[in-house]
Short mmCIF file of C-alpha atoms in Angstrom, two decimals:
data_model
loop_
_atom_site.label_atom_id
_atom_site.label_comp_id
_atom_site.label_asym_id
_atom_site.label_seq_id
_atom_site.Cartn_x
_atom_site.Cartn_y
_atom_site.Cartn_z
CA MET A 299 -22.01 23.89 3.62
CA GLN A 300 -20.51 20.91 5.42
CA LEU A 301 -16.88 20.28 4.64
CA CYS A 302 -16.30 16.73 3.44
CA ARG A 303 -12.78 15.31 3.20
CA ILE A 304 -11.97 12.09 1.42
CA ILE A 305 -8.61 10.37 1.00
CA LEU A 306 -8.70 7.77 -1.78
CA LEU A 307 -6.04 5.09 -2.08
CA VAL A 308 -5.81 3.54 -5.52
CA ALA A 309 -3.53 0.63 -6.35
CA VAL A 310 -3.59 0.89 -10.13
CA PHE A 311 -4.78 3.91 -12.11
CA VAL A 312 -5.60 2.86 -15.70
CA LEU A 313 -6.39 5.19 -18.57
CA VAL A 314 -9.29 3.68 -20.50
CA THR A 315 -11.38 4.71 -23.47
CA PRO A 316 -14.98 3.77 -24.26
CA GLU A 317 -15.48 1.04 -26.81
CA THR A 318 -16.82 2.29 -30.12
CA ASP A 319 -17.18 0.84 -33.60
CA ALA A 320 -15.47 3.83 -35.17
CA PRO A 321 -11.67 3.93 -35.26
CA ALA A 322 -10.10 6.08 -32.61
CA THR A 323 -9.15 9.57 -33.80
CA PRO A 324 -6.02 10.93 -32.12
CA GLN A 325 -6.78 14.15 -30.28
CA PRO A 326 -4.25 16.98 -29.87
CA TRP A 327 -2.20 16.63 -26.73
CA PRO A 328 -3.04 19.47 -24.33
CA VAL A 329 -0.32 22.08 -24.49
CA GLN A 330 -1.01 23.41 -21.00
CA PRO A 331 -2.45 20.53 -18.89
CA THR A 332 -1.49 22.28 -15.67
CA ALA A 333 -2.99 25.69 -16.47
CA ALA A 334 -6.21 25.00 -14.56
CA LEU A 335 -4.23 23.98 -11.47
CA ASN A 336 -2.45 27.34 -11.41
CA ARG A 337 -5.68 29.35 -11.67
CA PRO A 338 -6.62 31.03 -8.34
CA ALA A 339 -9.89 29.84 -6.80
CA PRO A 340 -12.75 32.35 -6.43
CA ASP A 341 -13.14 33.92 -3.00
CA HIS A 342 -16.52 32.23 -2.49
CA SER A 343 -15.22 28.71 -3.26
CA VAL A 344 -15.65 25.98 -0.64
CA LEU A 345 -13.54 22.83 -0.50
CA LEU A 346 -15.81 19.79 -0.64
CA LYS A 347 -13.27 17.00 -0.64
CA THR A 348 -9.69 16.07 -1.39
CA VAL A 349 -9.22 12.97 -3.56
CA ILE A 350 -5.75 11.42 -3.63
CA LEU A 351 -4.82 8.65 -6.07
CA MET A 352 -1.86 6.65 -4.83
CA ARG A 353 0.02 3.48 -5.67
CA HIS A 354 1.46 1.08 -3.12
CA GLY A 355 4.77 1.56 -1.33
CA VAL A 356 8.07 -0.26 -1.90
CA ARG A 357 7.42 -3.93 -2.57
CA ALA A 358 9.41 -7.05 -3.39
CA PRO A 359 9.67 -7.96 -7.10
CA THR A 360 6.68 -9.73 -8.56
CA GLN A 361 8.85 -11.78 -10.91
CA THR A 362 10.23 -15.24 -10.12
CA SER A 363 13.86 -15.68 -9.16
CA GLU A 364 14.45 -17.41 -12.52
CA THR A 365 13.18 -14.34 -14.40
CA LEU A 366 15.25 -11.98 -12.26
CA ARG A 367 18.41 -13.99 -12.98
CA GLU A 368 17.82 -13.43 -16.70
CA TRP A 369 17.92 -9.67 -16.15
CA SER A 370 21.29 -9.47 -14.40
CA GLY A 371 24.43 -11.55 -13.98
CA ARG A 372 24.77 -10.29 -10.42
CA PRO A 373 22.85 -11.97 -7.59
CA TRP A 374 19.65 -10.27 -6.47
CA PRO A 375 19.22 -9.43 -2.78
CA ALA A 376 17.07 -11.66 -0.62
CA TRP A 377 13.73 -10.03 0.11
CA PRO A 378 12.24 -10.44 3.62
CA VAL A 379 8.69 -10.80 2.24
CA ALA A 380 6.95 -12.88 -0.41
CA ARG A 381 6.85 -11.89 -4.07
CA GLY A 382 5.02 -8.62 -4.66
CA GLU A 383 4.37 -7.88 -0.99
CA LEU A 384 5.00 -4.55 0.73
CA THR A 385 8.28 -4.52 2.66
CA THR A 386 8.72 -3.27 6.21
CA ARG A 387 10.78 -0.38 4.89
CA GLY A 388 8.11 0.34 2.30
CA ALA A 389 5.47 0.55 5.03
CA GLU A 390 7.66 2.85 7.12
CA LEU A 391 8.26 5.18 4.19
CA VAL A 392 4.53 5.44 3.55
CA ARG A 393 3.90 6.11 7.24
CA LEU A 394 6.50 8.90 7.32
CA LEU A 395 5.15 10.40 4.09
CA TRP A 396 1.62 10.62 5.48
CA LYS A 397 2.78 11.85 8.86
CA THR A 398 4.30 14.83 7.04
CA GLU A 399 1.35 15.18 4.68
CA GLY A 400 -1.08 15.10 7.60
CA GLU A 401 0.81 17.90 9.31
CA ARG A 402 0.66 19.97 6.11
CA LEU A 403 -3.07 19.37 5.61
CA ARG A 404 -3.82 20.31 9.23
CA ALA A 405 -1.69 23.45 8.98
CA GLN A 406 -3.71 24.51 5.94
CA GLY A 407 -6.99 23.81 7.68
CA LEU A 408 -7.85 20.92 5.35
CA LEU A 409 -8.01 18.37 8.18
CA PRO A 410 -9.16 18.76 11.80
CA SER A 411 -6.38 19.54 14.25
CA GLY A 412 -7.47 16.80 16.66
CA ARG A 413 -8.55 13.22 16.16
CA LEU A 414 -9.93 12.20 12.80
CA SER A 415 -13.24 10.40 12.37
CA LYS A 416 -14.71 8.18 9.67
CA ALA A 417 -16.47 11.27 8.36
CA ASP A 418 -13.10 12.97 7.77
CA VAL A 419 -11.19 10.23 5.96
CA LEU A 420 -12.13 7.37 3.68
CA VAL A 421 -9.39 4.99 2.54
CA LEU A 422 -10.12 2.48 -0.23
CA ALA A 423 -7.66 -0.25 -1.17
CA ASP A 424 -7.44 -3.08 -3.65
CA LEU A 425 -7.25 -6.73 -2.59
CA ASP A 426 -3.49 -7.20 -2.94
CA GLN A 427 -1.44 -7.41 0.24
CA ARG A 428 0.80 -4.54 -0.86
CA THR A 429 -2.12 -2.17 -1.34
CA ARG A 430 -3.91 -3.14 1.86
CA ALA A 431 -0.67 -2.83 3.84
CA THR A 432 0.04 0.51 2.18
CA ALA A 433 -3.41 1.75 3.19
CA GLN A 434 -2.80 0.70 6.80
CA ALA A 435 0.59 2.45 6.82
CA LEU A 436 -1.07 5.56 5.38
CA LEU A 437 -3.51 5.69 8.29
CA GLN A 438 -0.74 5.02 10.81
CA GLY A 439 1.00 8.15 9.57
CA LEU A 440 -2.07 10.30 9.05
CA ALA A 441 -3.95 9.28 12.19
CA PRO A 442 -1.64 7.43 14.61
CA SER A 443 -3.20 5.57 17.55
CA GLN A 444 -6.61 5.78 15.91
CA ASP A 445 -8.74 2.87 14.73
CA LEU A 446 -9.76 4.09 11.29
CA PRO A 447 -10.72 1.30 8.86
CA VAL A 448 -9.33 0.41 5.46
CA HIS A 449 -12.19 -0.37 3.08
CA VAL A 450 -11.63 -3.31 0.73
CA ASN A 451 -14.08 -4.89 -1.71
CA ASN A 452 -13.74 -8.59 -0.89
CA THR A 453 -16.12 -9.88 -3.56
CA PRO A 454 -14.66 -12.42 -6.03
CA ALA A 455 -15.60 -10.29 -9.05
CA PRO A 456 -13.09 -7.64 -10.21
CA ASP A 457 -13.59 -4.33 -8.44
CA PRO A 458 -14.59 -1.82 -11.16
CA LEU A 459 -12.93 1.00 -9.22
CA PHE A 460 -9.50 -0.60 -9.59
CA HIS A 461 -10.04 -2.90 -12.57
CA PRO A 462 -12.59 -1.24 -14.90
CA VAL A 463 -11.48 -3.27 -17.91
CA LYS A 464 -11.62 -6.66 -16.17
CA ALA A 465 -14.99 -5.69 -14.69
CA ARG A 466 -16.19 -4.89 -18.24
CA LEU A 467 -17.07 -1.38 -17.16
CA CYS A 468 -15.26 -0.07 -20.21
CA ALA A 469 -13.06 -1.28 -23.02
CA PHE A 470 -9.35 -0.81 -23.53
CA ASN A 471 -8.11 -0.58 -27.10
CA ALA A 472 -4.37 -1.08 -26.69
CA ALA A 473 -3.61 -0.45 -30.37
CA ALA A 474 -5.50 2.86 -30.40
CA ILE A 475 -3.80 4.02 -27.20
CA ALA A 476 -0.35 3.06 -28.52
CA ALA A 477 -1.02 5.00 -31.73
CA GLU A 478 -1.73 8.15 -29.72
CA ILE A 479 1.52 7.99 -27.73
CA THR A 480 3.72 9.67 -30.31
CA PRO A 481 7.20 11.14 -29.71
CA GLU A 482 5.82 14.60 -30.51
CA ARG A 483 3.18 14.37 -27.77
CA ILE A 484 5.66 13.03 -25.24
CA HIS A 485 8.08 15.85 -26.07
CA ALA A 486 5.32 18.48 -25.74
CA LEU A 487 4.26 17.07 -22.38
CA ALA A 488 7.86 16.96 -21.12
CA GLU A 489 8.34 20.61 -22.08
CA ASP A 490 5.11 21.67 -20.38
CA LEU A 491 5.96 19.82 -17.16
CA ALA A 492 9.64 20.83 -17.12
CA PRO A 493 9.35 23.09 -14.02
CA GLN A 494 7.58 20.37 -12.02
CA LEU A 495 10.05 17.71 -13.13
CA ASP A 496 12.94 20.01 -12.15
CA ASP A 497 11.39 20.40 -8.68
CA LEU A 498 11.17 16.62 -8.30
CA GLY A 499 14.79 16.18 -9.37
CA SER A 500 16.22 18.88 -7.09
#
C-alpha cells in the first residue's frame, strides 16, 4: 500500500453541531478522551497519512490602538507589522518548530530522508496574511530550499474548510454549546489531561 503523508495547516478550528429542530441534549463529557491515543497499533497497521491542525504563529494584535489603550494604562509596544499580521519573530519561531518537527518525523520514518515532493506534503492555508505567512514559514522549516506550494482558496465565498458556519455547511447554536460547557465537564477534562498539561508546563 502506498504511503501517503499530508500536513494540513488550519487557521481556525471551530467546533460545530448540525442544525436540528429539537433542542440540544447535553451529552456526557468523555472521561478518558485520550485512551484511544494510548492504545498500541496492531502489527499489521499501515500509516496512510498524518493530518496536523495548526493555528498561525505570533501576530500583532487585531484590535485598534484605541481599544488596546482601554485594556491597560501602560503604553503598548509598537508592532513592526500591520494589525493581525504575522511578525518576523513569529515566522522564525514557526520555521524553527517545523525544522525540529521535520527532523523527528524523518527519524521515525514518517517522512522521506531526502527532498520532499508535492506527493509527500500538502499545506492548506486560509486567506489571512498571518495564516499564509505561517504556512510559508512551516515549509521553510520542514523543507528548506525547496519550492513546495502553499494552497489557498482564493474564491470570494467563505472557504467551508476554515469557515463552515459562514459557508452554511453547518449551523452553530451558540446557546446550546454554552449550556454544555459546565464547570463539572471542564473539571473532569482538566483532571483527565493533567499529565499532558504537566508536561507542557515543565
